[in-house]
Short mmCIF file of C-alpha atoms and ligand atoms in Angstrom, two decimals:
data_model
loop_
_atom_site.label_atom_id
_atom_site.label_comp_id
_atom_site.label_asym_id
_atom_site.label_seq_id
_atom_site.Cartn_x
_atom_site.Cartn_y
_atom_site.Cartn_z
CA MET C 1 0.00 0.00 0.00
CA LEU C 2 1.39 3.42 -0.96
CA MET C 3 0.97 5.61 2.10
CA HIS C 4 0.09 8.76 0.16
CA ASP C 5 -2.05 7.16 -2.51
CA LEU C 6 -5.38 8.93 -3.03
CA SER C 7 -6.24 7.43 -6.39
CA GLY C 8 -9.95 6.86 -6.90
CA LYS C 9 -10.69 9.21 -3.97
CA THR C 10 -12.69 12.42 -4.05
CA GLY C 11 -11.95 15.42 -1.87
CA LEU C 12 -13.27 18.88 -1.04
CA ILE C 13 -10.82 21.75 -0.54
CA VAL C 14 -12.10 24.92 1.16
CA GLY C 15 -9.73 27.88 1.66
CA VAL C 16 -7.94 28.53 -1.62
CA ALA C 17 -7.49 32.25 -2.25
CA ASN C 18 -4.34 32.26 -4.41
CA LYS C 19 -1.21 30.26 -5.23
CA ARG C 20 0.29 30.99 -1.81
CA SER C 21 -2.67 29.48 0.09
CA ILE C 22 -1.82 26.48 2.27
CA ALA C 23 -5.04 24.85 1.01
CA TRP C 24 -3.78 25.21 -2.57
CA ALA C 25 -0.53 23.36 -1.77
CA ILE C 26 -2.65 20.59 -0.25
CA ALA C 27 -4.95 20.56 -3.30
CA LYS C 28 -1.96 20.17 -5.64
CA ALA C 29 -0.48 17.34 -3.55
CA ALA C 30 -3.84 15.55 -3.31
CA SER C 31 -4.36 15.87 -7.05
CA GLU C 32 -0.86 14.49 -7.73
CA ALA C 33 -1.72 11.62 -5.37
CA GLY C 34 -4.63 10.76 -7.67
CA ALA C 35 -7.67 12.41 -6.08
CA ARG C 36 -10.45 14.20 -7.94
CA LEU C 37 -11.22 17.51 -6.23
CA ALA C 38 -13.95 20.02 -5.57
CA VAL C 39 -12.34 23.39 -4.83
CA THR C 40 -14.32 26.35 -3.51
CA TYR C 41 -13.83 30.10 -3.71
CA GLN C 42 -15.16 32.72 -1.34
CA GLY C 43 -17.09 35.27 -3.37
CA GLU C 44 -16.76 36.44 -6.96
CA ARG C 45 -13.59 38.43 -6.16
CA LEU C 46 -11.64 35.18 -5.81
CA GLU C 47 -13.43 33.13 -8.47
CA GLU C 48 -11.06 33.93 -11.34
CA ASN C 49 -7.97 33.17 -9.21
CA VAL C 50 -9.32 29.79 -8.23
CA ARG C 51 -10.54 28.92 -11.76
CA ASP C 52 -7.09 29.78 -13.19
CA LEU C 53 -5.26 27.77 -10.53
CA THR C 54 -7.45 24.70 -10.85
CA ALA C 55 -7.30 24.66 -14.67
CA ASP C 56 -4.48 22.09 -14.52
CA LEU C 57 -6.29 19.69 -12.16
CA THR C 58 -8.07 16.65 -13.57
CA ASN C 59 -11.74 17.46 -14.08
CA PRO C 60 -12.16 19.62 -10.96
CA LEU C 61 -15.46 20.88 -9.58
CA VAL C 62 -15.13 24.62 -8.84
CA LEU C 63 -17.90 26.12 -6.73
CA PRO C 64 -18.62 29.14 -4.55
CA CYS C 65 -18.70 28.73 -0.79
CA ASP C 66 -18.83 31.50 1.74
CA VAL C 67 -18.92 29.51 4.99
CA THR C 68 -21.21 32.08 6.63
CA ASN C 69 -23.87 31.26 4.02
CA ASP C 70 -25.90 28.11 4.79
CA GLN C 71 -27.51 28.10 1.35
CA GLN C 72 -24.12 28.09 -0.39
CA ILE C 73 -22.97 25.23 1.83
CA ALA C 74 -26.13 23.26 0.96
CA ASP C 75 -25.67 23.95 -2.77
CA LEU C 76 -22.00 22.96 -2.58
CA PHE C 77 -22.71 19.57 -1.04
CA GLY C 78 -25.67 19.06 -3.39
CA ALA C 79 -23.29 19.50 -6.34
CA ILE C 80 -20.66 17.19 -4.79
CA ASP C 81 -23.34 14.56 -4.19
CA ARG C 82 -24.49 14.75 -7.83
CA GLU C 83 -20.97 14.81 -9.32
CA PHE C 84 -18.99 12.54 -6.99
CA GLY C 85 -21.74 10.48 -5.32
CA GLY C 86 -19.72 10.52 -2.08
CA LEU C 87 -16.70 12.15 -0.45
CA ASP C 88 -13.48 10.66 0.95
CA PHE C 89 -11.79 13.70 2.44
CA MET C 90 -12.23 17.36 3.20
CA VAL C 91 -9.66 20.08 3.86
CA HIS C 92 -10.85 23.13 5.80
CA GLY C 93 -8.59 26.16 5.42
CA ALA C 94 -11.02 29.03 5.99
CA ALA C 95 -10.18 31.63 8.62
CA PHE C 96 -10.99 35.28 9.13
CA ALA C 97 -10.77 38.01 11.75
CA PRO C 98 -11.52 41.70 11.10
CA ARG C 99 -8.27 43.64 10.65
CA GLU C 100 -9.07 46.02 13.56
CA GLU C 101 -9.27 43.07 15.95
CA LEU C 102 -5.70 42.10 15.01
CA ALA C 103 -4.33 45.55 15.72
CA ALA C 104 -6.12 46.78 18.83
CA PRO C 105 -5.24 45.40 22.30
CA PHE C 106 -7.08 42.08 22.86
CA VAL C 107 -9.19 43.57 25.65
CA GLN C 108 -10.80 45.83 23.02
CA THR C 109 -12.18 42.86 21.02
CA THR C 110 -15.73 43.70 19.94
CA ARG C 111 -18.71 41.37 20.29
CA GLU C 112 -19.23 41.41 16.51
CA GLY C 113 -15.53 40.83 15.76
CA PHE C 114 -15.49 37.91 18.16
CA ARG C 115 -18.68 36.43 16.73
CA LEU C 116 -17.56 36.70 13.12
CA SER C 117 -14.06 35.32 13.78
CA LEU C 118 -15.35 32.27 15.63
CA ASP C 119 -18.15 31.69 13.12
CA ILE C 120 -15.86 31.70 10.07
CA SER C 121 -12.75 30.17 11.63
CA ALA C 122 -14.22 27.53 13.97
CA TYR C 123 -17.97 26.91 13.57
CA SER C 124 -17.58 26.45 9.82
CA LEU C 125 -15.68 23.22 10.44
CA VAL C 126 -18.72 21.83 12.29
CA ALA C 127 -21.16 22.98 9.59
CA LEU C 128 -19.09 21.53 6.73
CA SER C 129 -18.47 18.27 8.61
CA ARG C 130 -22.21 17.81 9.16
CA TRP C 131 -22.80 18.05 5.42
CA ALA C 132 -19.81 15.85 4.63
CA LEU C 133 -20.98 13.12 7.01
CA PRO C 134 -23.60 11.37 4.82
CA LEU C 135 -21.29 11.54 1.79
CA MET C 136 -18.40 10.05 3.74
CA GLU C 137 -20.64 7.40 5.30
CA ARG C 138 -21.45 6.28 1.78
CA ARG C 139 -17.71 5.69 1.25
CA GLY C 140 -17.42 3.76 4.51
CA GLY C 141 -15.44 6.52 6.22
CA GLY C 142 -13.35 9.58 5.52
CA SER C 143 -10.76 12.07 6.68
CA ILE C 144 -11.35 15.69 7.66
CA LEU C 145 -8.44 18.07 8.10
CA THR C 146 -8.28 21.67 9.29
CA LEU C 147 -5.46 24.17 9.76
CA THR C 148 -4.60 25.80 13.05
CA TYR C 149 -1.84 27.77 14.76
CA LEU C 150 -0.02 27.67 18.10
CA GLY C 151 -1.68 30.99 18.99
CA SER C 152 -4.49 28.74 20.28
CA GLU C 153 -2.34 27.80 23.28
CA ARG C 154 0.15 30.62 23.66
CA VAL C 155 -0.07 34.35 23.33
CA PHE C 156 1.41 35.81 20.14
CA GLN C 157 1.32 39.56 19.79
CA ASN C 158 -1.57 40.75 17.57
CA TYR C 159 -2.94 37.22 16.98
CA ASN C 160 -5.68 38.16 19.47
CA VAL C 161 -9.19 36.86 18.70
CA MET C 162 -7.75 34.51 16.07
CA GLY C 163 -5.99 32.67 18.91
CA VAL C 164 -9.34 32.25 20.66
CA ALA C 165 -10.88 31.03 17.39
CA LYS C 166 -8.06 28.49 16.93
CA ALA C 167 -8.56 27.22 20.49
CA ALA C 168 -12.25 26.69 19.66
CA LEU C 169 -11.32 25.08 16.34
CA GLU C 170 -8.99 22.57 18.02
CA ALA C 171 -11.71 21.70 20.54
CA CYS C 172 -14.12 21.21 17.60
CA VAL C 173 -11.60 18.77 16.10
CA ARG C 174 -11.71 16.64 19.27
CA TYR C 175 -15.51 16.71 19.62
CA LEU C 176 -16.06 15.97 15.94
CA ALA C 177 -13.50 13.15 16.08
CA ALA C 178 -15.43 11.61 19.00
CA ASP C 179 -18.78 11.97 17.18
CA LEU C 180 -17.66 10.74 13.79
CA GLY C 181 -15.03 8.15 14.75
CA PRO C 182 -17.55 5.29 15.07
CA LYS C 183 -18.44 5.94 11.40
CA GLY C 184 -14.81 5.62 10.35
CA ILE C 185 -14.40 9.36 9.85
CA ARG C 186 -11.18 10.85 11.22
CA VAL C 187 -10.83 14.51 12.17
CA ASN C 188 -7.42 16.15 12.61
CA ALA C 189 -5.66 19.49 12.46
CA ILE C 190 -2.23 20.57 11.30
CA SER C 191 -0.73 23.37 13.33
CA ALA C 192 1.54 25.05 10.80
CA GLY C 193 4.44 27.36 11.52
CA PRO C 194 4.03 30.93 10.18
CA ILE C 195 3.96 31.28 6.38
CA LYS C 196 3.54 34.49 4.39
CA THR C 197 0.07 34.14 2.87
CA LEU C 198 -2.88 36.48 2.31
CA ALA C 199 -4.34 35.65 5.75
CA ALA C 200 -0.96 36.24 7.41
CA SER C 201 -0.70 39.70 5.84
CA GLY C 202 -3.51 40.80 8.17
CA ILE C 203 -1.32 40.22 11.22
CA SER C 204 0.90 43.20 11.95
CA GLY C 205 4.49 42.36 12.85
CA PHE C 206 4.30 39.07 10.94
CA SER C 207 7.87 39.30 9.56
CA GLY C 208 9.09 39.57 13.15
CA ILE C 209 7.34 36.27 13.95
CA LEU C 210 8.99 34.63 10.91
CA GLN C 211 12.43 35.81 12.04
CA HIS C 212 11.77 34.56 15.57
CA TYR C 213 11.07 31.07 14.20
CA ARG C 214 14.31 31.19 12.14
CA ASP C 215 16.23 32.10 15.28
CA ARG C 216 14.52 29.77 17.74
CA ALA C 217 12.88 26.73 16.10
CA PRO C 218 14.95 23.53 16.47
CA LEU C 219 15.26 23.32 12.66
CA ARG C 220 16.32 27.02 12.59
CA ARG C 221 14.01 27.83 9.70
CA THR C 222 10.39 28.44 8.82
CA VAL C 223 8.24 25.93 6.95
CA ASP C 224 6.69 26.25 3.49
CA THR C 225 3.29 25.26 2.18
CA SER C 226 4.61 22.15 0.38
CA GLU C 227 5.84 20.81 3.73
CA VAL C 228 2.41 21.34 5.28
CA ALA C 229 0.92 19.59 2.24
CA ASP C 230 3.20 16.56 2.73
CA ALA C 231 2.02 16.24 6.34
CA ALA C 232 -1.56 16.64 5.09
CA MET C 233 -1.09 13.72 2.69
CA PHE C 234 -0.18 11.55 5.68
CA LEU C 235 -3.34 12.54 7.59
CA LEU C 236 -5.63 12.31 4.54
CA GLY C 237 -4.23 9.08 3.16
CA PRO C 238 -3.89 5.50 4.35
CA GLY C 239 -0.73 6.32 6.37
CA GLY C 240 -2.87 8.19 8.90
CA ARG C 241 -5.62 5.59 9.16
CA ALA C 242 -5.28 5.18 12.95
CA VAL C 243 -4.82 8.90 13.70
CA THR C 244 -7.76 11.04 14.79
CA ALA C 245 -8.48 13.91 17.24
CA GLU C 246 -4.88 15.00 16.72
CA VAL C 247 -3.21 18.39 16.29
CA LEU C 248 -0.02 17.67 14.34
CA MET C 249 2.66 20.34 14.73
CA VAL C 250 4.37 21.15 11.41
CA ASP C 251 6.49 24.03 12.64
CA GLY C 252 10.13 22.98 12.62
CA GLY C 253 9.73 22.05 16.29
CA TYR C 254 9.10 25.62 17.49
CA HIS C 255 6.27 24.52 19.81
CA ALA C 256 8.71 22.64 22.03
CA THR C 257 10.97 25.59 22.78
CA GLY C 258 11.04 27.42 26.10
CA MET C 259 14.01 29.54 27.06
N1 NAD X 1 -0.14 31.43 7.08
C1 NAD X 1 0.15 31.05 8.31
O1 NAD X 1 1.14 31.50 8.90
C2 NAD X 1 -0.71 30.02 9.00
C3 NAD X 1 -0.17 29.30 10.07
C4 NAD X 1 -0.97 28.36 10.73
C5 NAD X 1 -2.29 28.19 10.30
N2 NAD X 1 -2.78 28.90 9.25
C6 NAD X 1 -4.17 28.67 8.84
O2 NAD X 1 -4.19 28.10 7.56
C7 NAD X 1 -5.47 28.35 6.98
C8 NAD X 1 -5.27 28.88 5.57
O3 NAD X 1 -4.71 30.19 5.61
P1 NAD X 1 -3.55 30.67 4.66
O4 NAD X 1 -2.43 31.13 5.51
O5 NAD X 1 -3.30 29.67 3.60
O6 NAD X 1 -4.15 32.02 4.04
P2 NAD X 1 -5.17 32.27 2.84
O7 NAD X 1 -5.57 33.71 2.98
O8 NAD X 1 -4.59 31.84 1.56
O9 NAD X 1 -6.42 31.34 3.20
C9 NAD X 1 -7.47 31.73 4.05
C10 NAD X 1 -8.74 31.36 3.33
O10 NAD X 1 -9.88 31.59 4.14
C11 NAD X 1 -10.89 31.91 3.25
N3 NAD X 1 -12.04 32.53 3.93
C12 NAD X 1 -12.07 33.63 4.72
N4 NAD X 1 -13.35 33.92 5.04
C13 NAD X 1 -14.14 32.98 4.44
C14 NAD X 1 -15.53 32.74 4.36
N5 NAD X 1 -16.41 33.54 4.97
N6 NAD X 1 -15.98 31.68 3.64
C15 NAD X 1 -15.11 30.87 2.99
N7 NAD X 1 -13.77 31.03 3.03
C16 NAD X 1 -13.30 32.09 3.74
C17 NAD X 1 -10.24 32.87 2.26
O11 NAD X 1 -10.99 32.98 1.08
C18 NAD X 1 -8.93 32.16 2.04
O12 NAD X 1 -9.03 31.27 0.95
C19 NAD X 1 -6.17 29.32 7.93
O13 NAD X 1 -7.00 28.58 8.80
C20 NAD X 1 -5.02 29.91 8.71
O14 NAD X 1 -5.44 30.40 9.99
C21 NAD X 1 -2.01 29.81 8.59
#
């Protein structure tokens, strides 16, 4: 058995904005491993980007999905059901916090900023998993993967409400894994080291964080999206078949450092 083989499998990728997106690196790796993919875009602004990127994939399904919109989620899974007849894996890479919330002191977090950040960055995993469930059951199981950051456990300057959202997201991973495990569906997260992407550009002082990882992480470097994608292939494919409810650190070992 090839540990990263996804041939004959179908997958849904949520969270591609452009070629630097972590979800895009995972989509490319999954496609190379043989999977047929549905890839979503958030709003018309990103549609062209995602259509251009996915042009090289084999027969992809490209559909809109704003995770705050229940109708779009329903339509997305309706289309996947019609086209694929089931689903083997899902990658969740959607996250958002209003820019002001990432600049002001954390104590100033607004009720609306908090609500929106947790809705998009954490609750959406629950909503998408609920829709994925019947399609994965039809395949006799599946693998769900989300992306998180160490700011869920430790304080990083300006990460603010996104850290709270990631803590909620990691708890959702454990509760979903407990719910869906008896159906053969695994739920995991990758906690990636900092990478310069569109989402990261919203965090002020981000280059300082990158430098800190180069100075302090055991591997003395940052990670890139292809390395996160390789770890994702393990969790999505047969190699990870006994792994669930896990947060896998792909950060050059930074999480283990103290003084
Ligand atoms: N870049 C990093 O340093 C880093 C580190 C650890 C974890 N992560 C996480 O990885 C994931 C992917 O982020 P990225 O760094 O690749 O940046 P990115 O900006 O490329 O991806 C974020 C995605 O979230 C999507 N999104 C935002 N609001 C949405 C909504 N309402 N509906 C649907 N999609 C929505 C955006 O369209 C975008 O595709 C995020 O969860 C992020 O928190 C990033």
